[in-house]
PDB file of C-alpha atoms in Angstrom:
ATOM      1  CA  UNK U   1      -9.033 216.330 247.496  1.00 55.00           C
ATOM      2  CA  UNK U   2      -9.427 217.699 244.183  1.00 58.00           C
ATOM      3  CA  UNK U   3      -8.061 213.991 242.742  1.00 60.00           C
ATOM      4  CA  UNK U   4     -11.539 212.649 244.501  1.00 69.00           C
ATOM      5  CA  UNK U   5     -13.394 216.184 243.356  1.00 74.00           C
ATOM      6  CA  UNK U   6     -12.595 215.248 239.856  1.00 71.00           C
ATOM      7  CA  UNK U   7     -14.023 211.422 239.992  1.00 76.00           C
ATOM      8  CA  UNK U   8     -16.967 212.963 241.136  1.00 73.00           C
ATOM      9  CA  UNK U   9     -17.692 214.711 238.997  1.00 78.00           C
ATOM     10  CA  UNK U  10     -16.792 212.241 236.342  1.00 77.00           C
ATOM     11  CA  UNK U  11     -18.900 209.721 237.873  1.00 79.00           C
ATOM     12  CA  UNK U  12     -21.918 212.205 237.479  1.00 81.00           C
ATOM     13  CA  UNK U  13     -21.608 213.030 234.208  1.00 84.00           C
ATOM     14  CA  UNK U  14     -21.698 209.112 233.843  1.00 85.00           C
ATOM     15  CA  UNK U  15     -24.859 208.436 236.051  1.00 79.00           C
ATOM     16  CA  UNK U  16     -26.174 211.696 233.986  1.00 79.00           C
ATOM     17  CA  UNK U  17     -25.781 210.394 230.419  1.00 83.00           C
ATOM     18  CA  UNK U  18     -27.309 206.882 231.319  1.00 81.00           C
ATOM     19  CA  UNK U  19     -29.927 208.626 233.685  1.00 81.00           C
ATOM     20  CA  UNK U  20     -31.246 210.464 229.901  1.00 82.00           C
ATOM     21  CA  UNK U  21     -30.432 207.618 228.201  1.00 74.00           C
ATOM     22  CA  UNK U  22     -32.715 205.800 229.782  1.00 81.00           C
ATOM     23  CA  UNK U  23     -35.644 208.874 229.911  1.00 84.00           C
ATOM     24  CA  UNK U  24     -35.827 210.136 226.448  1.00 86.00           C
ATOM     25  CA  UNK U  25     -35.387 209.096 223.044  1.00 88.00           C
ATOM     26  CA  UNK U  26     -35.084 210.368 219.251  1.00 89.00           C
ATOM     27  CA  UNK U  27     -37.478 210.036 216.245  1.00 90.00           C
ATOM     28  CA  UNK U  28     -36.394 210.300 212.482  1.00 91.00           C
ATOM     29  CA  UNK U  29     -37.894 211.799 209.995  1.00 88.00           C
ATOM     30  CA  UNK U  30     -38.625 208.530 208.311  1.00 90.00           C
ATOM     31  CA  UNK U  31     -39.873 206.377 211.156  1.00 91.00           C
ATOM     32  CA  UNK U  32     -43.291 205.669 213.702  1.00 91.00           C
ATOM     33  CA  UNK U  33     -42.964 204.752 217.654  1.00 92.00           C
ATOM     34  CA  UNK U  34     -45.329 203.216 219.777  1.00 91.00           C
ATOM     35  CA  UNK U  35     -44.296 203.751 223.690  1.00 91.00           C
ATOM     36  CA  UNK U  36     -45.132 201.428 225.644  1.00 90.00           C
ATOM     37  CA  UNK U  37     -46.494 201.028 229.425  1.00 89.00           C
ATOM     38  CA  UNK U  38     -46.360 197.984 231.044  1.00 88.00           C
ATOM     39  CA  UNK U  39     -46.513 196.320 227.286  1.00 83.00           C
ATOM     40  CA  UNK U  40     -49.173 198.019 226.605  1.00 88.00           C
ATOM     41  CA  UNK U  41     -49.440 201.060 223.731  1.00 88.00           C
ATOM     42  CA  UNK U  42     -49.483 203.809 225.920  1.00 90.00           C
ATOM     43  CA  UNK U  43     -49.012 206.452 222.258  1.00 90.00           C
ATOM     44  CA  UNK U  44     -48.747 206.933 218.833  1.00 91.00           C
ATOM     45  CA  UNK U  45     -45.242 208.962 218.527  1.00 91.00           C
ATOM     46  CA  UNK U  46     -45.062 210.376 214.895  1.00 87.00           C
ATOM     47  CA  UNK U  47     -43.547 213.148 214.983  1.00 88.00           C
ATOM     48  CA  UNK U  48     -39.221 213.240 214.649  1.00 89.00           C
ATOM     49  CA  UNK U  49     -37.919 214.751 217.358  1.00 88.00           C
ATOM     50  CA  UNK U  50     -36.531 214.189 220.676  1.00 88.00           C
ATOM     51  CA  UNK U  51     -38.435 212.523 223.136  1.00 86.00           C
ATOM     52  CA  UNK U  52     -38.985 211.483 227.292  1.00 87.00           C
ATOM     53  CA  UNK U  53     -40.035 208.552 228.875  1.00 86.00           C
ATOM     54  CA  UNK U  54     -40.466 206.520 232.195  1.00 85.00           C
ATOM     55  CA  UNK U  55     -36.980 203.900 231.955  1.00 85.00           C
ATOM     56  CA  UNK U  56     -37.459 200.098 231.769  1.00 82.00           C
ATOM     57  CA  UNK U  57     -39.365 198.536 232.584  1.00 85.00           C
ATOM     58  CA  UNK U  58     -41.770 201.196 233.050  1.00 90.00           C
ATOM     59  CA  UNK U  59     -41.851 201.961 228.965  1.00 89.00           C
ATOM     60  CA  UNK U  60     -40.652 200.821 225.934  1.00 90.00           C
ATOM     61  CA  UNK U  61     -40.183 202.324 222.283  1.00 91.00           C
ATOM     62  CA  UNK U  62     -41.316 200.119 219.570  1.00 90.00           C
ATOM     63  CA  UNK U  63     -39.703 202.106 216.506  1.00 91.00           C
ATOM     64  CA  UNK U  64     -41.517 201.317 213.356  1.00 91.00           C
ATOM     65  CA  UNK U  65     -39.698 202.151 209.533  1.00 91.00           C
ATOM     66  CA  UNK U  66     -42.495 204.090 207.526  1.00 89.00           C
ATOM     67  CA  UNK U  67     -40.860 204.292 203.839  1.00 93.00           C
ATOM     68  CA  UNK U  68     -42.279 202.002 200.973  1.00 94.00           C
ATOM     69  CA  UNK U  69     -40.960 198.183 201.712  1.00 94.00           C
ATOM     70  CA  UNK U  70     -40.297 196.229 198.198  1.00 94.00           C
ATOM     71  CA  UNK U  71     -42.382 192.345 199.158  1.00 94.00           C
ATOM     72  CA  UNK U  72     -41.241 189.900 196.539  1.00 92.00           C
ATOM     73  CA  UNK U  73     -43.678 186.900 196.255  1.00 89.00           C
ATOM     74  CA  UNK U  74     -42.133 183.712 194.547  1.00 87.00           C
ATOM     75  CA  UNK U  75     -42.598 181.963 190.934  1.00 88.00           C
ATOM     76  CA  UNK U  76     -44.836 180.604 190.852  1.00 85.00           C
ATOM     77  CA  UNK U  77     -46.538 179.017 187.087  1.00 88.00           C
ATOM     78  CA  UNK U  78     -51.113 179.881 186.365  1.00 89.00           C
ATOM     79  CA  UNK U  79     -52.233 178.640 183.326  1.00 89.00           C
ATOM     80  CA  UNK U  80     -53.932 181.619 181.372  1.00 91.00           C
ATOM     81  CA  UNK U  81     -57.306 181.727 180.041  1.00 92.00           C
ATOM     82  CA  UNK U  82     -57.197 180.256 176.587  1.00 89.00           C
ATOM     83  CA  UNK U  83     -54.428 177.323 178.680  1.00 88.00           C
ATOM     84  CA  UNK U  84     -50.633 178.495 178.131  1.00 86.00           C
ATOM     85  CA  UNK U  85     -49.290 178.017 181.036  1.00 87.00           C
ATOM     86  CA  UNK U  86     -46.874 181.038 182.858  1.00 89.00           C
ATOM     87  CA  UNK U  87     -44.745 181.577 185.054  1.00 90.00           C
ATOM     88  CA  UNK U  88     -44.574 185.356 187.071  1.00 90.00           C
ATOM     89  CA  UNK U  89     -43.243 187.337 188.767  1.00 91.00           C
ATOM     90  CA  UNK U  90     -44.908 189.688 191.035  1.00 92.00           C
ATOM     91  CA  UNK U  91     -44.326 192.383 193.600  1.00 93.00           C
ATOM     92  CA  UNK U  92     -46.292 194.525 196.075  1.00 94.00           C
ATOM     93  CA  UNK U  93     -45.041 197.852 197.236  1.00 95.00           C
ATOM     94  CA  UNK U  94     -46.829 198.969 200.416  1.00 94.00           C
ATOM     95  CA  UNK U  95     -46.097 200.173 204.207  1.00 93.00           C
ATOM     96  CA  UNK U  96     -47.165 200.706 207.533  1.00 92.00           C
ATOM     97  CA  UNK U  97     -49.711 203.148 208.041  1.00 90.00           C
ATOM     98  CA  UNK U  98     -51.458 202.597 211.543  1.00 91.00           C
ATOM     99  CA  UNK U  99     -48.093 201.896 213.518  1.00 92.00           C
ATOM    100  CA  UNK U 100     -51.270 200.968 216.723  1.00 91.00           C
ATOM    101  CA  UNK U 101     -52.796 198.531 213.888  1.00 90.00           C
ATOM    102  CA  UNK U 102     -49.797 197.018 212.814  1.00 91.00           C
ATOM    103  CA  UNK U 103     -48.147 196.216 216.215  1.00 91.00           C
ATOM    104  CA  UNK U 104     -51.536 194.519 217.547  1.00 90.00           C
ATOM    105  CA  UNK U 105     -52.143 192.040 214.035  1.00 88.00           C
ATOM    106  CA  UNK U 106     -48.854 191.017 213.737  1.00 89.00           C
ATOM    107  CA  UNK U 107     -47.713 191.152 217.563  1.00 87.00           C
ATOM    108  CA  UNK U 108     -47.008 187.482 218.218  1.00 81.00           C
ATOM    109  CA  UNK U 109     -44.942 186.059 220.766  1.00 73.00           C
ATOM    110  CA  UNK U 110     -41.216 187.900 220.109  1.00 74.00           C
ATOM    111  CA  UNK U 111     -41.425 187.089 216.457  1.00 77.00           C
ATOM    112  CA  UNK U 112     -40.581 190.042 213.941  1.00 87.00           C
ATOM    113  CA  UNK U 113     -43.711 191.879 213.414  1.00 90.00           C
ATOM    114  CA  UNK U 114     -42.439 193.340 210.197  1.00 91.00           C
ATOM    115  CA  UNK U 115     -42.014 189.110 208.936  1.00 91.00           C
ATOM    116  CA  UNK U 116     -45.556 188.353 210.330  1.00 91.00           C
ATOM    117  CA  UNK U 117     -47.165 191.583 208.151  1.00 91.00           C
ATOM    118  CA  UNK U 118     -45.051 190.050 205.605  1.00 92.00           C
ATOM    119  CA  UNK U 119     -46.971 186.324 205.673  1.00 91.00           C
ATOM    120  CA  UNK U 120     -49.391 186.921 205.084  1.00 89.00           C
ATOM    121  CA  UNK U 121     -48.511 189.713 203.327  1.00 91.00           C
ATOM    122  CA  UNK U 122     -48.481 186.922 200.727  1.00 90.00           C
ATOM    123  CA  UNK U 123     -51.584 185.219 202.071  1.00 90.00           C
ATOM    124  CA  UNK U 124     -53.711 187.800 201.236  1.00 89.00           C
ATOM    125  CA  UNK U 125     -52.013 188.427 197.694  1.00 87.00           C
ATOM    126  CA  UNK U 126     -52.191 184.181 196.572  1.00 85.00           C
ATOM    127  CA  UNK U 127     -55.628 183.965 198.099  1.00 86.00           C
ATOM    128  CA  UNK U 128     -57.169 186.898 195.922  1.00 85.00           C
ATOM    129  CA  UNK U 129     -55.190 187.346 193.326  1.00 86.00           C
ATOM    130  CA  UNK U 130     -53.814 183.899 192.102  1.00 79.00           C
ATOM    131  CA  UNK U 131     -55.741 182.969 189.850  1.00 85.00           C
ATOM    132  CA  UNK U 132     -56.255 186.007 188.408  1.00 91.00           C
ATOM    133  CA  UNK U 133     -53.948 184.752 185.507  1.00 90.00           C
ATOM    134  CA  UNK U 134     -57.211 182.791 184.449  1.00 91.00           C
ATOM    135  CA  UNK U 135     -58.936 185.793 182.764  1.00 92.00           C
ATOM    136  CA  UNK U 136     -56.725 186.743 180.434  1.00 93.00           C
ATOM    137  CA  UNK U 137     -55.760 184.875 177.296  1.00 92.00           C
ATOM    138  CA  UNK U 138     -52.268 184.271 176.853  1.00 88.00           C
ATOM    139  CA  UNK U 139     -51.924 186.762 172.908  1.00 89.00           C
ATOM    140  CA  UNK U 140     -53.824 189.735 176.070  1.00 91.00           C
ATOM    141  CA  UNK U 141     -50.150 189.877 178.267  1.00 89.00           C
ATOM    142  CA  UNK U 142     -47.214 188.793 176.076  1.00 85.00           C
ATOM    143  CA  UNK U 143     -47.914 191.041 173.001  1.00 84.00           C
ATOM    144  CA  UNK U 144     -46.225 193.706 170.679  1.00 84.00           C
ATOM    145  CA  UNK U 145     -49.884 194.943 169.415  1.00 86.00           C
ATOM    146  CA  UNK U 146     -50.705 198.061 172.333  1.00 86.00           C
ATOM    147  CA  UNK U 147     -54.264 197.741 171.365  1.00 89.00           C
ATOM    148  CA  UNK U 148     -54.998 194.210 172.802  1.00 89.00           C
ATOM    149  CA  UNK U 149     -52.062 194.520 175.889  1.00 91.00           C
ATOM    150  CA  UNK U 150     -53.678 194.319 178.969  1.00 92.00           C
ATOM    151  CA  UNK U 151     -50.513 193.282 180.789  1.00 91.00           C
ATOM    152  CA  UNK U 152     -51.481 196.586 183.186  1.00 92.00           C
ATOM    153  CA  UNK U 153     -55.310 195.370 183.554  1.00 94.00           C
ATOM    154  CA  UNK U 154     -54.342 192.943 185.485  1.00 93.00           C
ATOM    155  CA  UNK U 155     -52.037 194.962 188.284  1.00 93.00           C
ATOM    156  CA  UNK U 156     -54.709 196.965 188.495  1.00 93.00           C
ATOM    157  CA  UNK U 157     -56.407 194.907 189.538  1.00 93.00           C
ATOM    158  CA  UNK U 158     -53.781 192.344 191.416  1.00 92.00           C
ATOM    159  CA  UNK U 159     -53.426 195.815 193.528  1.00 93.00           C
ATOM    160  CA  UNK U 160     -57.913 196.770 193.521  1.00 92.00           C
ATOM    161  CA  UNK U 161     -58.100 193.237 195.305  1.00 91.00           C
ATOM    162  CA  UNK U 162     -55.041 192.984 197.568  1.00 91.00           C
ATOM    163  CA  UNK U 163     -55.797 196.747 198.897  1.00 90.00           C
ATOM    164  CA  UNK U 164     -59.417 195.772 200.082  1.00 89.00           C
ATOM    165  CA  UNK U 165     -58.684 192.719 201.660  1.00 87.00           C
ATOM    166  CA  UNK U 166     -56.160 194.694 203.433  1.00 86.00           C
ATOM    167  CA  UNK U 167     -58.380 198.117 204.100  1.00 83.00           C
ATOM    168  CA  UNK U 168     -61.333 196.151 205.020  1.00 79.00           C
ATOM    169  CA  UNK U 169     -59.911 193.795 207.683  1.00 78.00           C
ATOM    170  CA  UNK U 170     -57.681 197.684 208.888  1.00 81.00           C
ATOM    171  CA  UNK U 171     -53.398 196.474 209.441  1.00 85.00           C
ATOM    172  CA  UNK U 172     -52.387 199.529 209.593  1.00 89.00           C
ATOM    173  CA  UNK U 173     -50.443 198.664 205.754  1.00 91.00           C
ATOM    174  CA  UNK U 174     -50.912 200.643 203.036  1.00 92.00           C
ATOM    175  CA  UNK U 175     -50.724 198.512 199.780  1.00 92.00           C
ATOM    176  CA  UNK U 176     -48.314 201.337 197.152  1.00 94.00           C
ATOM    177  CA  UNK U 177     -48.239 199.004 193.782  1.00 93.00           C
ATOM    178  CA  UNK U 178     -48.603 195.947 192.407  1.00 93.00           C
ATOM    179  CA  UNK U 179     -46.330 194.897 190.097  1.00 92.00           C
ATOM    180  CA  UNK U 180     -45.582 191.934 187.700  1.00 92.00           C
ATOM    181  CA  UNK U 181     -41.494 192.423 187.656  1.00 90.00           C
ATOM    182  CA  UNK U 182     -41.095 189.500 185.325  1.00 90.00           C
ATOM    183  CA  UNK U 183     -43.476 187.125 183.320  1.00 88.00           C
ATOM    184  CA  UNK U 184     -42.370 183.783 181.200  1.00 84.00           C
ATOM    185  CA  UNK U 185     -43.265 180.815 179.804  1.00 80.00           C
ATOM    186  CA  UNK U 186     -41.874 176.869 180.597  1.00 79.00           C
ATOM    187  CA  UNK U 187     -39.373 175.035 179.209  1.00 73.00           C
ATOM    188  CA  UNK U 188     -41.954 173.474 177.214  1.00 67.00           C
ATOM    189  CA  UNK U 189     -43.741 176.034 175.976  1.00 60.00           C
ATOM    190  CA  UNK U 190     -40.879 178.218 175.168  1.00 60.00           C
ATOM    191  CA  UNK U 191     -39.431 175.427 172.575  1.00 65.00           C
ATOM    192  CA  UNK U 192     -43.157 174.737 171.051  1.00 66.00           C
ATOM    193  CA  UNK U 193     -43.224 178.677 170.827  1.00 65.00           C
ATOM    194  CA  UNK U 194     -40.352 178.728 168.229  1.00 71.00           C
ATOM    195  CA  UNK U 195     -41.465 175.639 166.821  1.00 77.00           C
ATOM    196  CA  UNK U 196     -44.919 177.503 165.456  1.00 77.00           C
ATOM    197  CA  UNK U 197     -41.632 180.918 165.383  1.00 79.00           C
ATOM    198  CA  UNK U 198     -39.866 177.727 163.001  1.00 86.00           C
ATOM    199  CA  UNK U 199     -42.740 176.828 161.331  1.00 84.00           C
ATOM    200  CA  UNK U 200     -44.276 180.276 160.387  1.00 85.00           C
ATOM    201  CA  UNK U 201     -41.462 180.988 159.169  1.00 85.00           C
ATOM    202  CA  UNK U 202     -40.706 178.479 157.356  1.00 88.00           C
ATOM    203  CA  UNK U 203     -44.294 179.806 155.740  1.00 88.00           C
ATOM    204  CA  UNK U 204     -43.279 182.834 154.601  1.00 88.00           C
ATOM    205  CA  UNK U 205     -39.990 181.817 153.742  1.00 90.00           C
ATOM    206  CA  UNK U 206     -41.862 178.849 151.239  1.00 89.00           C
ATOM    207  CA  UNK U 207     -44.412 181.999 149.981  1.00 89.00           C
ATOM    208  CA  UNK U 208     -41.898 184.077 149.227  1.00 89.00           C
ATOM    209  CA  UNK U 209     -39.674 181.401 147.110  1.00 90.00           C
ATOM    210  CA  UNK U 210     -43.251 181.200 145.162  1.00 89.00           C
ATOM    211  CA  UNK U 211     -43.960 185.122 144.362  1.00 90.00           C
ATOM    212  CA  UNK U 212     -40.260 185.234 143.429  1.00 89.00           C
ATOM    213  CA  UNK U 213     -40.194 181.998 141.241  1.00 88.00           C
ATOM    214  CA  UNK U 214     -43.332 183.790 139.918  1.00 88.00           C
ATOM    215  CA  UNK U 215     -42.495 187.208 139.351  1.00 89.00           C
ATOM    216  CA  UNK U 216     -38.535 185.726 137.350  1.00 89.00           C
ATOM    217  CA  UNK U 217     -41.575 183.468 135.470  1.00 88.00           C
ATOM    218  CA  UNK U 218     -42.800 186.656 134.608  1.00 88.00           C
ATOM    219  CA  UNK U 219     -39.925 188.455 133.457  1.00 88.00           C
ATOM    220  CA  UNK U 220     -38.699 185.623 131.973  1.00 88.00           C
ATOM    221  CA  UNK U 221     -41.413 186.035 130.013  1.00 86.00           C
ATOM    222  CA  UNK U 222     -41.360 189.414 128.908  1.00 87.00           C
ATOM    223  CA  UNK U 223     -37.790 188.875 127.919  1.00 88.00           C
ATOM    224  CA  UNK U 224     -38.252 186.808 125.758  1.00 87.00           C
ATOM    225  CA  UNK U 225     -40.620 188.055 124.186  1.00 87.00           C
ATOM    226  CA  UNK U 226     -38.579 191.162 123.968  1.00 89.00           C
ATOM    227  CA  UNK U 227     -36.066 189.459 122.333  1.00 88.00           C
ATOM    228  CA  UNK U 228     -38.249 187.914 119.738  1.00 88.00           C
ATOM    229  CA  UNK U 229     -39.681 191.009 118.475  1.00 90.00           C
ATOM    230  CA  UNK U 230     -36.101 192.482 118.745  1.00 90.00           C
ATOM    231  CA  UNK U 231     -35.204 189.351 116.389  1.00 88.00           C
ATOM    232  CA  UNK U 232     -37.519 189.538 114.198  1.00 87.00           C
ATOM    233  CA  UNK U 233     -37.228 193.297 113.826  1.00 87.00           C
ATOM    234  CA  UNK U 234     -33.238 192.268 113.569  1.00 88.00           C
ATOM    235  CA  UNK U 235     -34.838 189.646 110.388  1.00 87.00           C
ATOM    236  CA  UNK U 236     -35.943 191.652 108.819  1.00 86.00           C
ATOM    237  CA  UNK U 237     -33.492 194.561 108.990  1.00 87.00           C
ATOM    238  CA  UNK U 238     -31.027 192.079 107.604  1.00 87.00           C
ATOM    239  CA  UNK U 239     -33.439 190.715 105.368  1.00 85.00           C
ATOM    240  CA  UNK U 240     -33.792 195.076 103.641  1.00 85.00           C
ATOM    241  CA  UNK U 241     -29.098 195.211 103.688  1.00 87.00           C
ATOM    242  CA  UNK U 242     -29.663 191.747 102.296  1.00 82.00           C
ATOM    243  CA  UNK U 243     -31.591 193.337  99.592  1.00 81.00           C
ATOM    244  CA  UNK U 244     -29.954 196.082  99.370  1.00 81.00           C
ATOM    245  CA  UNK U 245     -26.520 194.345  98.608  1.00 78.00           C
ATOM    246  CA  UNK U 246     -28.184 192.497  95.711  1.00 72.00           C
ATOM    247  CA  UNK U 247     -29.286 194.866  94.714  1.00 77.00           C
ATOM    248  CA  UNK U 248     -26.141 196.694  94.693  1.00 76.00           C
ATOM    249  CA  UNK U 249     -24.255 193.360  93.497  1.00 70.00           C
ATOM    250  CA  UNK U 250     -26.495 193.294  91.032  1.00 69.00           C
ATOM    251  CA  UNK U 251     -25.040 196.409  89.306  1.00 70.00           C
ATOM    252  CA  UNK U 252     -21.491 195.615  90.060  1.00 68.00           C
ATOM    253  CA  UNK U 253     -22.052 191.968  88.161  1.00 67.00           C
ATOM    254  CA  UNK U 254     -23.008 193.616  85.431  1.00 69.00           C
ATOM    255  CA  UNK U 255     -19.887 195.493  85.485  1.00 67.00           C
ATOM    256  CA  UNK U 256     -17.887 192.827  85.492  1.00 66.00           C
ATOM    257  CA  UNK U 257     -19.440 191.315  83.189  1.00 67.00           C
ATOM    258  CA  UNK U 258     -18.537 194.287  80.697  1.00 68.00           C
ATOM    259  CA  UNK U 259     -14.934 193.909  81.875  1.00 68.00           C
ATOM    260  CA  UNK U 260     -13.834 190.125  82.559  1.00 69.00           C
ATOM    261  CA  UNK U 261     -10.333 191.311  83.039  1.00 71.00           C
ATOM    262  CA  UNK U 262     -11.255 193.306  85.514  1.00 68.00           C
ATOM    263  CA  UNK U 263     -13.357 190.850  87.996  1.00 70.00           C
ATOM    264  CA  UNK U 264     -10.908 188.402  88.175  1.00 73.00           C
ATOM    265  CA  UNK U 265      -8.209 190.546  89.069  1.00 72.00           C
ATOM    266  CA  UNK U 266      -9.954 191.605  92.126  1.00 71.00           C
ATOM    267  CA  UNK U 267     -11.328 187.622  92.637  1.00 72.00           C
ATOM    268  CA  UNK U 268      -7.031 187.316  92.931  1.00 72.00           C
ATOM    269  CA  UNK U 269      -6.728 189.811  94.937  1.00 70.00           C
ATOM    270  CA  UNK U 270      -9.695 188.937  96.840  1.00 72.00           C
ATOM    271  CA  UNK U 271      -8.275 185.356  98.099  1.00 73.00           C
ATOM    272  CA  UNK U 272      -4.633 186.705  98.322  1.00 69.00           C
ATOM    273  CA  UNK U 273      -6.379 189.468 100.229  1.00 70.00           C
ATOM    274  CA  UNK U 274      -8.327 186.119 102.407  1.00 69.00           C
ATOM    275  CA  UNK U 275      -4.647 183.255 102.710  1.00 70.00           C
ATOM    276  CA  UNK U 276      -2.255 186.069 103.477  1.00 67.00           C
ATOM    277  CA  UNK U 277      -1.277 187.745 106.987  1.00 66.00           C
ATOM    278  CA  UNK U 278       2.483 189.375 107.935  1.00 64.00           C
ATOM    279  CA  UNK U 279       3.204 185.904 109.141  1.00 69.00           C
ATOM    280  CA  UNK U 280       2.346 183.584 106.460  1.00 67.00           C
ATOM    281  CA  UNK U 281       5.238 181.492 104.533  1.00 70.00           C
ATOM    282  CA  UNK U 282       3.620 179.496 101.529  1.00 64.00           C
ATOM    283  CA  UNK U 283       5.507 177.536  99.493  1.00 69.00           C
ATOM    284  CA  UNK U 284       4.170 177.270  95.693  1.00 63.00           C
ATOM    285  CA  UNK U 285       4.897 176.689  91.568  1.00 66.00           C
ATOM    286  CA  UNK U 286       5.500 180.187  91.076  1.00 64.00           C
ATOM    287  CA  UNK U 287       3.105 180.134  88.365  1.00 68.00           C
ATOM    288  CA  UNK U 288      -0.052 178.608  90.768  1.00 66.00           C
ATOM    289  CA  UNK U 289      -2.712 181.477  90.202  1.00 65.00           C
ATOM    290  CA  UNK U 290      -3.113 183.482  91.809  1.00 62.00           C
ATOM    291  CA  UNK U 291      -0.424 183.776  93.256  1.00 61.00           C
ATOM    292  CA  UNK U 292       1.625 184.236  90.238  1.00 64.00           C
ATOM    293  CA  UNK U 293       0.652 187.874  90.326  1.00 61.00           C
ATOM    294  CA  UNK U 294       3.238 188.354  93.222  1.00 61.00           C
ATOM    295  CA  UNK U 295       5.408 187.761  90.096  1.00 63.00           C
ATOM    296  CA  UNK U 296       4.209 189.047  87.121  1.00 61.00           C
ATOM    297  CA  UNK U 297       1.381 191.536  88.197  1.00 55.00           C
ATOM    298  CA  UNK U 298      -1.393 192.603  86.629  1.00 56.00           C
ATOM    299  CA  UNK U 299      -1.202 192.125  82.483  1.00 57.00           C
ATOM    300  CA  UNK U 300      -1.788 195.004  81.019  1.00 53.00           C
ATOM    301  CA  UNK U 301      -4.504 196.676  78.696  1.00 51.00           C
ATOM    302  CA  UNK U 302      -2.666 200.183  78.641  1.00 47.00           C
ATOM    303  CA  UNK U 303      -2.512 200.554  74.813  1.00 47.00           C
ATOM    304  CA  UNK U 304       1.319 202.408  73.380  1.00 45.00           C
ATOM    305  CA  UNK U 305       1.102 205.618  71.923  1.00 44.00           C
ATOM    306  CA  UNK U 306       4.083 205.602  69.494  1.00 43.00           C
ATOM    307  CA  UNK U 307       4.673 209.274  67.653  1.00 43.00           C
ATOM    308  CA  UNK U 308       5.693 208.946  64.317  1.00 39.00           C
TER     309      UNK U 308
END
C-alpha cells in the first residue's frame, strides 16, 4: 500500500508541475511579450516576472527581445556629387518599441517576424537613403581637413529619413542609430588615385630638386665670390711679403757684395743642404765644387799674429 502511495504522490507532483508549466510563463527583464488568445492579441506584457495564462490552445505567448539589434546592410556601390564611385557599408541599430504594432505589421504565416522586419527595414533604407551620397562631394566624405568633413552630416540625414519612414506608418520599431562602418573606392578608382598621388609626389620632388639646385648654385656662387676675395687678399699679402723679402734680401745682397767670399761659401753650403740627406751617397772628384768643402773646409781669412 505504501509502495502504491509513493507512486501516486510522484504522479501527482508530475501532473502539478505540468499544470503549472501550462498555466504560467516568465518574462525576462530584456523581453516584452504578447499574450495571444486563439491567435489574437489579448495583452501586451512589458513588466518582467512570473505570469499566468490559460493552457494552449487558448493562450499562446510570443516573446521579443527588446534590446538593440544591429542590421548590417549589404555593401553597395554608388556615386558622389562629383561623380566619384564609392563602396559603402552601412549599419542600422534598432529595437522593438511597440510589440503589438510590430507583431501585426510583420506577421506573415509561420515566418519569423524579426526576419520580415529586417527585410522591410532594408527596403526602406534603400528607398530613402540610397541616393544621399549624390549630395556630397568625394572630398567631403574622405578628407583630413576637418572643416570640409561632412560624413557625420550624411549619417544624420540617413538616420532622420529612416526614422521618419518607420514612425510614419507605425511599424513598432525605434531606430537608434544609422552609420557607415566602411567607406572605400573600387579597385579601378584606387589605381587612379594611386597614380594621381604618385604624380603629385613626383611634382613635389621635382619642385624640391629645383629649389635644391637653385640653393646649391647660390651657395656655390657665394663660395666662389668669397674664394676670389680671399685669393685677392692672399695675393696682396704675398706681394707685400715678397716686397718686404726683396727689401731685406737687398740688404743681404749689399752685405754679400762687400764680402764675396762669404757669399760664395754660403751658396755652397746651401747647395750641400739641398742635395745631401741622411741616405745620400755621392761619388765625385774631391775637387768638384762645392763638395771639396767636405775635405778641405773653407779658406781661412784669419791672419796669424806673431809676437816677436
